[in-house]
GROMACS .gro file of C-alpha atoms in nm:
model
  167
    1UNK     CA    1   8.291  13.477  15.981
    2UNK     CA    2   8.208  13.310  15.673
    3UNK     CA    3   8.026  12.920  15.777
    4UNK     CA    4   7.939  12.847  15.441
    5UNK     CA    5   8.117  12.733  15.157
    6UNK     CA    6   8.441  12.525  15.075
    7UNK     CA    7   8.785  12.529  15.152
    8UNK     CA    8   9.073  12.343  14.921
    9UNK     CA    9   9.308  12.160  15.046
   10UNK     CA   10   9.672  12.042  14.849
   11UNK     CA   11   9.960  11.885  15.033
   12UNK     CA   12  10.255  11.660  14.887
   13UNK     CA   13  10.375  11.333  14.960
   14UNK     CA   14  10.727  11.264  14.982
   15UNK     CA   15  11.012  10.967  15.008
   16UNK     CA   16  11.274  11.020  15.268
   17UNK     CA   17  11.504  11.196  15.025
   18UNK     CA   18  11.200  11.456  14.919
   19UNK     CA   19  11.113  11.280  14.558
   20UNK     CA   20  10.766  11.323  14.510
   21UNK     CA   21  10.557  11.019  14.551
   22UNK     CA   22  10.322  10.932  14.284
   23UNK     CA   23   9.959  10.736  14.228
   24UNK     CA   24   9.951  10.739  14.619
   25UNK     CA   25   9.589  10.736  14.748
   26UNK     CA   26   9.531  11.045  15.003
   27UNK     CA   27   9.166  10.985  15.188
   28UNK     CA   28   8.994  11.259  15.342
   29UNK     CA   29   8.726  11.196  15.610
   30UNK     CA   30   8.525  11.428  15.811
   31UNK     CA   31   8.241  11.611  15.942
   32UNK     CA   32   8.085  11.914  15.837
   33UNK     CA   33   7.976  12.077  16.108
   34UNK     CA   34   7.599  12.204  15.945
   35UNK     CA   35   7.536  11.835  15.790
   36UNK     CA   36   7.674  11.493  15.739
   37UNK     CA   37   7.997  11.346  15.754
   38UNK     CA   38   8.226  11.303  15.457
   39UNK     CA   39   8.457  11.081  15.239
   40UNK     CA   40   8.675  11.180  14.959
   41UNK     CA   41   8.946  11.015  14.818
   42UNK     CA   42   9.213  11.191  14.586
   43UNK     CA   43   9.511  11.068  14.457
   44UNK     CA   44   9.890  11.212  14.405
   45UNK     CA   45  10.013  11.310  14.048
   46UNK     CA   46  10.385  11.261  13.936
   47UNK     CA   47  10.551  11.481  14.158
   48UNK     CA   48  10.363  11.318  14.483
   49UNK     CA   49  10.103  11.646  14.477
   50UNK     CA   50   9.706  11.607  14.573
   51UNK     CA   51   9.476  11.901  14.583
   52UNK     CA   52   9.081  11.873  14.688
   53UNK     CA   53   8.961  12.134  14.553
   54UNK     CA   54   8.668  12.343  14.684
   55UNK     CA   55   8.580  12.031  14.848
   56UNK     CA   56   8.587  12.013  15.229
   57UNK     CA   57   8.299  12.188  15.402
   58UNK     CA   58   8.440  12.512  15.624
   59UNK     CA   59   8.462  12.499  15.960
   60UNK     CA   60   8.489  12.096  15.931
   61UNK     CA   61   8.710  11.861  16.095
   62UNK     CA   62   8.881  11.631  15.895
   63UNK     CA   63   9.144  11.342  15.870
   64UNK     CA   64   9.385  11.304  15.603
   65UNK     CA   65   9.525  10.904  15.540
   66UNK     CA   66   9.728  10.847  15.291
   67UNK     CA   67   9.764  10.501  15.136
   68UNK     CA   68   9.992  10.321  14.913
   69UNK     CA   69   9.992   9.965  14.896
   70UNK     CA   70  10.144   9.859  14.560
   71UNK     CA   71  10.461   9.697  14.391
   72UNK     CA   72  10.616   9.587  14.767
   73UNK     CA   73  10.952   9.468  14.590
   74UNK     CA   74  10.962   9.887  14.494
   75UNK     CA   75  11.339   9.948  14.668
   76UNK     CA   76  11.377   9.608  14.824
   77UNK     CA   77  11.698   9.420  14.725
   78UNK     CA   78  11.903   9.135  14.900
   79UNK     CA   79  12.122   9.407  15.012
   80UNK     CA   80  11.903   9.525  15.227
   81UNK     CA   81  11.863   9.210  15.437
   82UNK     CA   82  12.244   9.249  15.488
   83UNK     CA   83  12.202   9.610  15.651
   84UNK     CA   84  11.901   9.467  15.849
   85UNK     CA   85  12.106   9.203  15.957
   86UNK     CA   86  12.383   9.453  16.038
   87UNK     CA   87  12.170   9.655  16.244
   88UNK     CA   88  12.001   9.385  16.450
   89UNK     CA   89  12.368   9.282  16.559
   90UNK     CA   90  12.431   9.613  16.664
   91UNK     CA   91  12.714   9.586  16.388
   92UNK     CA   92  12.573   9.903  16.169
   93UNK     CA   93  12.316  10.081  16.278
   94UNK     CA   94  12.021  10.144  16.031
   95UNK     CA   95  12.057  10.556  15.940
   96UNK     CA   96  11.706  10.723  16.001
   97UNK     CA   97  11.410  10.658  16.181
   98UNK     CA   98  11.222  10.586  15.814
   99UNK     CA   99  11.471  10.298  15.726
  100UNK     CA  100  11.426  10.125  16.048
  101UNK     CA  101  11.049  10.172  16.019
  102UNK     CA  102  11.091   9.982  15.634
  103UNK     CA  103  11.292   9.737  15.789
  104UNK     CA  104  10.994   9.605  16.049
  105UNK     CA  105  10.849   9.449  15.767
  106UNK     CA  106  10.582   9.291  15.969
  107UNK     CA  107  10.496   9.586  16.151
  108UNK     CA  108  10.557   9.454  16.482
  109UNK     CA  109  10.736   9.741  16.622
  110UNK     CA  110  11.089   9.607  16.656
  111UNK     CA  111  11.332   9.495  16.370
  112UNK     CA  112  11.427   9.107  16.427
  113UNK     CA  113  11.545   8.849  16.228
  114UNK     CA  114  11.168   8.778  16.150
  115UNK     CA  115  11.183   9.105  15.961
  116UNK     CA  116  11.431   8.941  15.730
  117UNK     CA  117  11.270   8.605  15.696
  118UNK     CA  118  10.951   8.788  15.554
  119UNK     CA  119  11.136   9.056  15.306
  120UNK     CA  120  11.301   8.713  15.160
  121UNK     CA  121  10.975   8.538  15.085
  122UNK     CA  122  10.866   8.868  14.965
  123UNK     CA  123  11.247   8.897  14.768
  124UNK     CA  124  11.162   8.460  14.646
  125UNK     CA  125  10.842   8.540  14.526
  126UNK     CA  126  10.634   8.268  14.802
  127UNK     CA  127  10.462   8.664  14.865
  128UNK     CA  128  10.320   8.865  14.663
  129UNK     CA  129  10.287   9.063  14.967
  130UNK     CA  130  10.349   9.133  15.340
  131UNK     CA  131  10.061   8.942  15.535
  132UNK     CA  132  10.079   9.205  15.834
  133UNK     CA  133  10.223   9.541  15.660
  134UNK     CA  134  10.157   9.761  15.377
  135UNK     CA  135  10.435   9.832  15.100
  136UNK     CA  136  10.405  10.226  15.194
  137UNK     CA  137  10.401  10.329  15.549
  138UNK     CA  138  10.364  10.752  15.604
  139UNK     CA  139  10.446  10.983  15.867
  140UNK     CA  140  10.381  11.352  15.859
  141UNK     CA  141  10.708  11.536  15.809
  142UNK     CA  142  10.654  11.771  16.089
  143UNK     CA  143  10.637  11.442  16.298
  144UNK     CA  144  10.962  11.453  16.590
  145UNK     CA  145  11.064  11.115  16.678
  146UNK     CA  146  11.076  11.118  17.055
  147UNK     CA  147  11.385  10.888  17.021
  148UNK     CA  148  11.488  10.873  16.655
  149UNK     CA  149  11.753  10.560  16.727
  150UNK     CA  150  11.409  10.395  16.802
  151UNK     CA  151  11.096  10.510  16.636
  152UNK     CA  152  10.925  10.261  16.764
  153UNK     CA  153  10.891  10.412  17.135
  154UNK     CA  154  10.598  10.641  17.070
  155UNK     CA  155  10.305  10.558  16.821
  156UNK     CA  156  10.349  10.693  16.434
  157UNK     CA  157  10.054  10.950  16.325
  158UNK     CA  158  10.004  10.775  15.990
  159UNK     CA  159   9.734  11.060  15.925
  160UNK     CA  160   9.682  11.384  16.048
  161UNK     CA  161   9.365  11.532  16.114
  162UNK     CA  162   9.275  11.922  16.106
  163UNK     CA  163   9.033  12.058  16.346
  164UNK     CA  164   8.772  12.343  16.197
  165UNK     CA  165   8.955  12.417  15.892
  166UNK     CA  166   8.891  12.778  15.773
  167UNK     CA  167   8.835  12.951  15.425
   0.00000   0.00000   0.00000
C-alpha cells in the first residue's frame, strides 16, 4: 500500500444537545512512523467543525485532545446549584451522565456540596475560574458509560487516539 503521503482528518465537536461547539482547540499529536513525532493544533469553526487537512503522516498514530477552557460562567446560573443540590439529596436526580460530569466542578469524581461551594465563587465573581477543572470537559460520543447514573465509575477518554491511520 501507499506509506507515503498525508491523510486529512475533520471531526465535529458537539454540546449534549448536538449544537456545534465553536473556537474549541482540537490538538493532534503523533508519530509518523518513517520520521519524527508530531504536533498540530486546529481549532473548531461556528458549527463546532475542525479539519487537518493533508496533514497527518499515513500510517501514523495519533491522539486527538480537544480543549476549551474559556468563559466558565458559559451556562452556569444559580439555578443550577438548586438541581445540584437536588441531586446530591437524592431529591432529583441530575438527567445524563454529561450534567453530572458539569456538576463535579472540581473534578473530583463525585458531585458534593463542595461542587456547589466552588460554582458560587465562580457564580460571585471571588473566581475567575475553577482552580482544579476546566470550563469544557469532552467525551467522545461513541463513549458507553458503563453505569450512566454514575459516570464517574470508569475513567472518561477525554481524547481518542487512532492507531495507523490510512489514506
Amino acid at each position: 500500500g501507499n506509506c507515503s503521503g498525508n491523510a486529512t482528518i475533520a471531526g465535529a465537536l458537539q454540546t449534549e444537545m448536538q449544537n456545534g461547539l465553536e473556537e474549541a482547540n482540537v490538538e493532534v499529536t503523533g508519530q509518523n512512523p518513517l520520521g519524527p513525532t508530531f504536533n498540530q493544533l486546529g481549532m473548531t469553526d461556528k458549527t463546532g467543525l475542525f479539519k487537518f487537512n493533508n496533514a497527518i503522516p499515513i500510517q501514523s498514530n495519533y491522539t486527538m485532545t480537544p480543549i476549551k477552557d474559556d468563559n466558565p460562567l458559559n451556562g452556569v446560573t444559580t439555578y443550577d446549584l438548586v438541581l445540584i443540590s437536588k441531586h446530591i439529596l437524592g431529591l432529583e436526580t441530575l438527567s445524563s451522565p454529561y450534567k453530572m460530569i458539569a456538576a463535579d466542578a472540581n473534578r473530583s469524581g463525585s458531585i458534593t456540596t463542595f461542587d456547589i461551594v466552588e460554582l458560587r465563587k465562580l457564580i460571585l465573581g471571588i473566581y475567575t475560574e475553577l482552580p482544579n477543572n476546566t470550563s469544557w470537559r469532552f467525551v467522545d460520543k461513541q463513549f458507553s458509560f458503563s453505569d450512566p447514573t454514575n459516570p464517574f465509575k470508569t475513567p472518561l477518554p477525554e481524547n481518542k487516539t487512532v492507531a495507523q491511520i490510512l489514506s
